[in-house]
Each structure stands twice: as C-alpha cells, then as structure tokens.
Amino acid sequence: RVRGPAHPELGYLLGHYGAFYERLDDHAKARPLLERALAIREKALGPNHPSVAWNLTQLATVLRGMGDNAAALPLIERALRIQEQALGPNHSQLAETLRNRARIAQELRNYVLARNDLDRALQIAEPALGPNHPRIGLLLNNLGIVLLQTRDTAGAQAASPAGCRRISPRMS
C-alpha cells in the first residue's frame, strides 16, 4: 500500500509468488500473479529489460503446464530475444531459455526447433559449466528424447546414456 499497486518491487514479489505456485503445479494460482507481475515490470522497467524476460519465461512455463503451448511459444521467444539482446548470444542464461523453448516446441511437435534449441543450449552451457555438469546431462537427456521422437535411434542411444552419466555417475 505504501508504494502503490504498480511499484516494481510488487512486480518482483508477485513474480516470485507465481513461480512458487508454478513449482507446486498450481497453475491456476500462478497465472494471474505472473500476468500481473509482467504488466507491472514491463511498465516500470520497459518491455526489453532482462527482468521482463524472466517474467515472460515463468508465464510461458505456466502456460505450458496448462497445455497452452501455442500461447507459451511467443512468450518464450520474446524472452529469448530480450536475453540475446541484453546479454549476448552466448550467455549461460540463454541455455535454460533455449531448453524451455525446446520443451514447448517438442509439445507442439516442432522437433526441428526443439533439436536446434537443445544443440545450441549444449554449445552454450558446456563451456560455461563443464562437460560433466548435471545440467549438461539434462540437456543430453532432453536431446535423446527429441531424437527418439524423430526416429533417430542411434543419436538417442548416444545422447541419453551420456546424459545419465552426467546426472548421476552411478547410472552408467
């Protein structure tokens, strides 16, 4: 009340509350919080601020969880454009956004986009995190699933076990 209904800190808090509900799979509670947070932060920070990209990604994740991948895709694409412009084309944060877009593309059966995004995410993340990081394993597993969906069994057989070894060395 002291700072008003459009204060950037309120947008920040609403975004985090929305992300909390998203993690609980309570998309019905998360969505209005994230939509309000996005509106506040766009107005306060501008439409191309990196923090707005975070809000867009969170909202896209909720929409994907609700099965509305067609609405999620333009949001995650906008987030990716903002991050590329603000952070550069090889910033480590892009890898996670690319993975999120790949998951949405996969749901939409756009396997070419999903594979390209996962390949690019790996190219960005591996130098930043190292080849044995668990996140690299997750990306490889995601890639293996996409390769299976495109009937590239040889590629899937190479990617998925390699991913498992990075996630948990005991799985090898």
mmCIF file of C-alpha atoms in Angstrom:
data_model
loop_
_atom_site.group_PDB
_atom_site.id
_atom_site.type_symbol
_atom_site.label_atom_id
_atom_site.label_comp_id
_atom_site.label_asym_id
_atom_site.label_seq_id
_atom_site.Cartn_x
_atom_site.Cartn_y
_atom_site.Cartn_z
ATOM 1 C CA ARG A 1 0.000 0.000 0.000
ATOM 2 C CA VAL A 2 2.818 2.396 0.768
ATOM 3 C CA ARG A 3 4.429 2.142 -2.655
ATOM 4 C CA GLY A 4 1.353 1.632 -4.796
ATOM 5 C CA PRO A 5 -0.070 -1.127 -6.981
ATOM 6 C CA ALA A 6 2.358 -0.558 -9.854
ATOM 7 C CA HIS A 7 5.641 -0.423 -7.921
ATOM 8 C CA PRO A 8 8.441 -2.571 -9.423
ATOM 9 C CA GLU A 9 9.015 -4.326 -6.088
ATOM 10 C CA LEU A 10 5.420 -5.519 -6.129
ATOM 11 C CA GLY A 11 6.003 -6.906 -9.617
ATOM 12 C CA TYR A 12 9.097 -8.686 -8.330
ATOM 13 C CA LEU A 13 7.222 -10.225 -5.402
ATOM 14 C CA LEU A 14 4.216 -11.232 -7.491
ATOM 15 C CA GLY A 15 6.548 -12.908 -9.982
ATOM 16 C CA HIS A 16 8.183 -14.946 -7.256
ATOM 17 C CA TYR A 17 4.834 -15.901 -5.738
ATOM 18 C CA GLY A 18 3.707 -17.006 -9.180
ATOM 19 C CA ALA A 19 6.892 -19.036 -9.662
ATOM 20 C CA PHE A 20 6.278 -20.644 -6.262
ATOM 21 C CA TYR A 21 2.787 -21.741 -7.275
ATOM 22 C CA GLU A 22 4.118 -22.957 -10.632
ATOM 23 C CA ARG A 23 6.576 -25.207 -8.791
ATOM 24 C CA LEU A 24 3.627 -26.591 -6.833
ATOM 25 C CA ASP A 25 1.844 -27.245 -10.159
ATOM 26 C CA ASP A 26 -0.904 -24.843 -9.120
ATOM 27 C CA HIS A 27 -1.094 -23.112 -12.476
ATOM 28 C CA ALA A 28 -4.484 -21.551 -11.772
ATOM 29 C CA LYS A 29 -2.965 -19.535 -8.916
ATOM 30 C CA ALA A 30 0.332 -18.894 -10.685
ATOM 31 C CA ARG A 31 -1.009 -17.490 -13.945
ATOM 32 C CA PRO A 32 -2.777 -14.319 -12.699
ATOM 33 C CA LEU A 33 0.135 -13.494 -10.404
ATOM 34 C CA LEU A 34 2.621 -13.838 -13.252
ATOM 35 C CA GLU A 35 0.456 -11.876 -15.678
ATOM 36 C CA ARG A 36 0.155 -9.021 -13.186
ATOM 37 C CA ALA A 37 3.861 -9.146 -12.399
ATOM 38 C CA LEU A 38 4.690 -8.995 -16.106
ATOM 39 C CA ALA A 39 2.424 -5.981 -16.660
ATOM 40 C CA ILE A 40 3.954 -4.109 -13.706
ATOM 41 C CA ARG A 41 7.539 -4.855 -14.687
ATOM 42 C CA GLU A 42 7.022 -4.006 -18.370
ATOM 43 C CA LYS A 43 5.609 -0.641 -17.379
ATOM 44 C CA ALA A 44 8.255 0.070 -14.749
ATOM 45 C CA LEU A 45 11.365 -1.343 -16.450
ATOM 46 C CA GLY A 46 10.458 -1.243 -20.133
ATOM 47 C CA PRO A 47 9.449 -4.083 -22.451
ATOM 48 C CA ASN A 48 13.023 -5.186 -23.235
ATOM 49 C CA HIS A 49 14.508 -5.356 -19.736
ATOM 50 C CA PRO A 50 16.196 -8.667 -18.783
ATOM 51 C CA SER A 51 13.949 -8.932 -15.720
ATOM 52 C CA VAL A 52 10.935 -8.846 -18.035
ATOM 53 C CA ALA A 53 12.457 -11.839 -19.843
ATOM 54 C CA TRP A 54 12.401 -13.765 -16.557
ATOM 55 C CA ASN A 55 8.706 -12.945 -16.098
ATOM 56 C CA LEU A 56 7.955 -13.999 -19.678
ATOM 57 C CA THR A 57 9.740 -17.308 -19.138
ATOM 58 C CA GLN A 58 7.831 -18.002 -15.927
ATOM 59 C CA LEU A 59 4.498 -17.230 -17.577
ATOM 60 C CA ALA A 60 5.390 -19.402 -20.585
ATOM 61 C CA THR A 61 6.238 -22.256 -18.213
ATOM 62 C CA VAL A 62 2.827 -21.945 -16.555
ATOM 63 C CA LEU A 63 1.045 -21.866 -19.901
ATOM 64 C CA ARG A 64 2.976 -24.956 -20.999
ATOM 65 C CA GLY A 65 1.929 -26.639 -17.765
ATOM 66 C CA MET A 66 -1.678 -25.770 -18.550
ATOM 67 C CA GLY A 67 -1.294 -27.308 -22.009
ATOM 68 C CA ASP A 68 -1.444 -23.971 -23.833
ATOM 69 C CA ASN A 69 1.822 -24.338 -25.742
ATOM 70 C CA ALA A 70 0.606 -22.148 -28.598
ATOM 71 C CA ALA A 71 0.327 -19.215 -26.166
ATOM 72 C CA ALA A 72 3.581 -20.117 -24.403
ATOM 73 C CA LEU A 73 5.753 -20.134 -27.542
ATOM 74 C CA PRO A 74 5.610 -16.411 -28.414
ATOM 75 C CA LEU A 75 6.324 -15.503 -24.787
ATOM 76 C CA ILE A 76 9.421 -17.691 -24.569
ATOM 77 C CA GLU A 77 10.575 -16.451 -27.981
ATOM 78 C CA ARG A 78 10.255 -12.854 -26.791
ATOM 79 C CA ALA A 79 12.189 -13.727 -23.621
ATOM 80 C CA LEU A 80 14.931 -15.270 -25.745
ATOM 81 C CA ARG A 81 15.176 -12.161 -27.962
ATOM 82 C CA ILE A 82 15.428 -9.901 -24.895
ATOM 83 C CA GLN A 83 18.149 -12.065 -23.354
ATOM 84 C CA GLU A 84 20.143 -12.269 -26.580
ATOM 85 C CA GLN A 85 19.993 -8.505 -26.986
ATOM 86 C CA ALA A 86 20.801 -7.707 -23.352
ATOM 87 C CA LEU A 87 23.270 -10.478 -22.533
ATOM 88 C CA GLY A 88 24.744 -11.520 -25.862
ATOM 89 C CA PRO A 89 24.231 -14.639 -27.983
ATOM 90 C CA ASN A 90 26.339 -16.984 -25.812
ATOM 91 C CA HIS A 91 25.384 -16.025 -22.262
ATOM 92 C CA SER A 92 24.812 -19.026 -19.999
ATOM 93 C CA GLN A 93 21.262 -17.891 -19.112
ATOM 94 C CA LEU A 94 20.276 -18.460 -22.743
ATOM 95 C CA ALA A 95 20.836 -22.196 -22.362
ATOM 96 C CA GLU A 96 17.955 -22.542 -19.899
ATOM 97 C CA THR A 97 15.636 -20.395 -22.007
ATOM 98 C CA LEU A 98 16.531 -22.462 -25.074
ATOM 99 C CA ARG A 99 15.783 -25.645 -23.119
ATOM 100 C CA ASN A 100 12.402 -24.212 -22.134
ATOM 101 C CA ARG A 101 11.611 -23.271 -25.727
ATOM 102 C CA ALA A 102 12.688 -26.743 -26.852
ATOM 103 C CA ARG A 103 10.218 -28.316 -24.423
ATOM 104 C CA ILE A 104 7.415 -26.132 -25.795
ATOM 105 C CA ALA A 105 8.448 -26.872 -29.396
ATOM 106 C CA GLN A 106 8.528 -30.570 -28.578
ATOM 107 C CA GLU A 107 4.952 -30.390 -27.239
ATOM 108 C CA LEU A 108 3.966 -28.650 -30.478
ATOM 109 C CA ARG A 109 5.734 -31.436 -32.429
ATOM 110 C CA ASN A 110 8.223 -28.976 -33.875
ATOM 111 C CA TYR A 111 11.138 -31.347 -33.447
ATOM 112 C CA VAL A 112 13.484 -29.399 -35.718
ATOM 113 C CA LEU A 113 13.211 -26.327 -33.482
ATOM 114 C CA ALA A 114 13.481 -28.471 -30.351
ATOM 115 C CA ARG A 115 16.627 -30.196 -31.597
ATOM 116 C CA ASN A 116 18.229 -26.950 -32.767
ATOM 117 C CA ASP A 117 17.496 -25.292 -29.417
ATOM 118 C CA LEU A 118 18.945 -28.201 -27.445
ATOM 119 C CA ASP A 119 22.046 -28.322 -29.649
ATOM 120 C CA ARG A 120 22.564 -24.581 -29.155
ATOM 121 C CA ALA A 121 21.895 -24.857 -25.414
ATOM 122 C CA LEU A 122 24.599 -27.515 -25.183
ATOM 123 C CA GLN A 123 27.044 -25.340 -27.167
ATOM 124 C CA ILE A 124 26.443 -22.507 -24.691
ATOM 125 C CA ALA A 125 26.249 -24.474 -21.451
ATOM 126 C CA GLU A 126 29.097 -26.942 -21.876
ATOM 127 C CA PRO A 127 31.926 -24.344 -21.957
ATOM 128 C CA ALA A 128 30.320 -22.456 -19.055
ATOM 129 C CA LEU A 129 29.571 -25.439 -16.814
ATOM 130 C CA GLY A 130 31.984 -28.106 -17.974
ATOM 131 C CA PRO A 131 31.187 -31.346 -19.805
ATOM 132 C CA ASN A 132 30.312 -33.352 -16.667
ATOM 133 C CA HIS A 133 27.854 -30.932 -15.064
ATOM 134 C CA PRO A 134 24.395 -32.376 -14.247
ATOM 135 C CA ARG A 135 22.689 -29.668 -16.345
ATOM 136 C CA ILE A 136 24.605 -30.938 -19.371
ATOM 137 C CA GLY A 137 23.211 -34.364 -18.554
ATOM 138 C CA LEU A 138 19.673 -32.997 -18.501
ATOM 139 C CA LEU A 139 20.181 -31.302 -21.852
ATOM 140 C CA LEU A 140 21.565 -34.524 -23.343
ATOM 141 C CA ASN A 141 18.605 -36.491 -21.996
ATOM 142 C CA ASN A 142 16.178 -33.946 -23.452
ATOM 143 C CA LEU A 143 18.028 -34.207 -26.767
ATOM 144 C CA GLY A 144 17.841 -38.005 -26.612
ATOM 145 C CA ILE A 145 14.058 -37.830 -26.209
ATOM 146 C CA VAL A 146 13.717 -35.479 -29.189
ATOM 147 C CA LEU A 147 15.948 -37.747 -31.267
ATOM 148 C CA LEU A 148 13.763 -40.727 -30.375
ATOM 149 C CA GLN A 149 10.693 -38.771 -31.410
ATOM 150 C CA THR A 150 12.303 -38.128 -34.788
ATOM 151 C CA ARG A 151 13.255 -41.811 -35.061
ATOM 152 C CA ASP A 152 16.985 -41.115 -34.781
ATOM 153 C CA THR A 153 17.596 -44.087 -32.512
ATOM 154 C CA ALA A 154 21.369 -44.047 -32.972
ATOM 155 C CA GLY A 155 21.564 -40.414 -31.874
ATOM 156 C CA ALA A 156 19.216 -41.064 -28.974
ATOM 157 C CA GLN A 157 21.256 -44.057 -27.842
ATOM 158 C CA ALA A 158 24.366 -41.878 -27.791
ATOM 159 C CA ALA A 159 22.813 -38.847 -26.090
ATOM 160 C CA SER A 160 20.680 -40.361 -23.337
ATOM 161 C CA PRO A 161 23.240 -42.660 -21.632
ATOM 162 C CA ALA A 162 25.825 -39.879 -21.796
ATOM 163 C CA GLY A 163 23.311 -37.606 -20.107
ATOM 164 C CA CYS A 164 22.587 -40.153 -17.405
ATOM 165 C CA ARG A 165 26.295 -40.467 -16.583
ATOM 166 C CA ARG A 166 26.479 -36.714 -16.021
ATOM 167 C CA ILE A 167 23.336 -36.577 -13.897
ATOM 168 C CA SER A 168 24.412 -39.493 -11.717
ATOM 169 C CA PRO A 169 27.709 -41.313 -12.286
ATOM 170 C CA ARG A 170 26.158 -44.416 -10.654
ATOM 171 C CA MET A 171 23.721 -44.733 -13.579
ATOM 172 C CA SER A 172 26.472 -45.598 -16.058
#
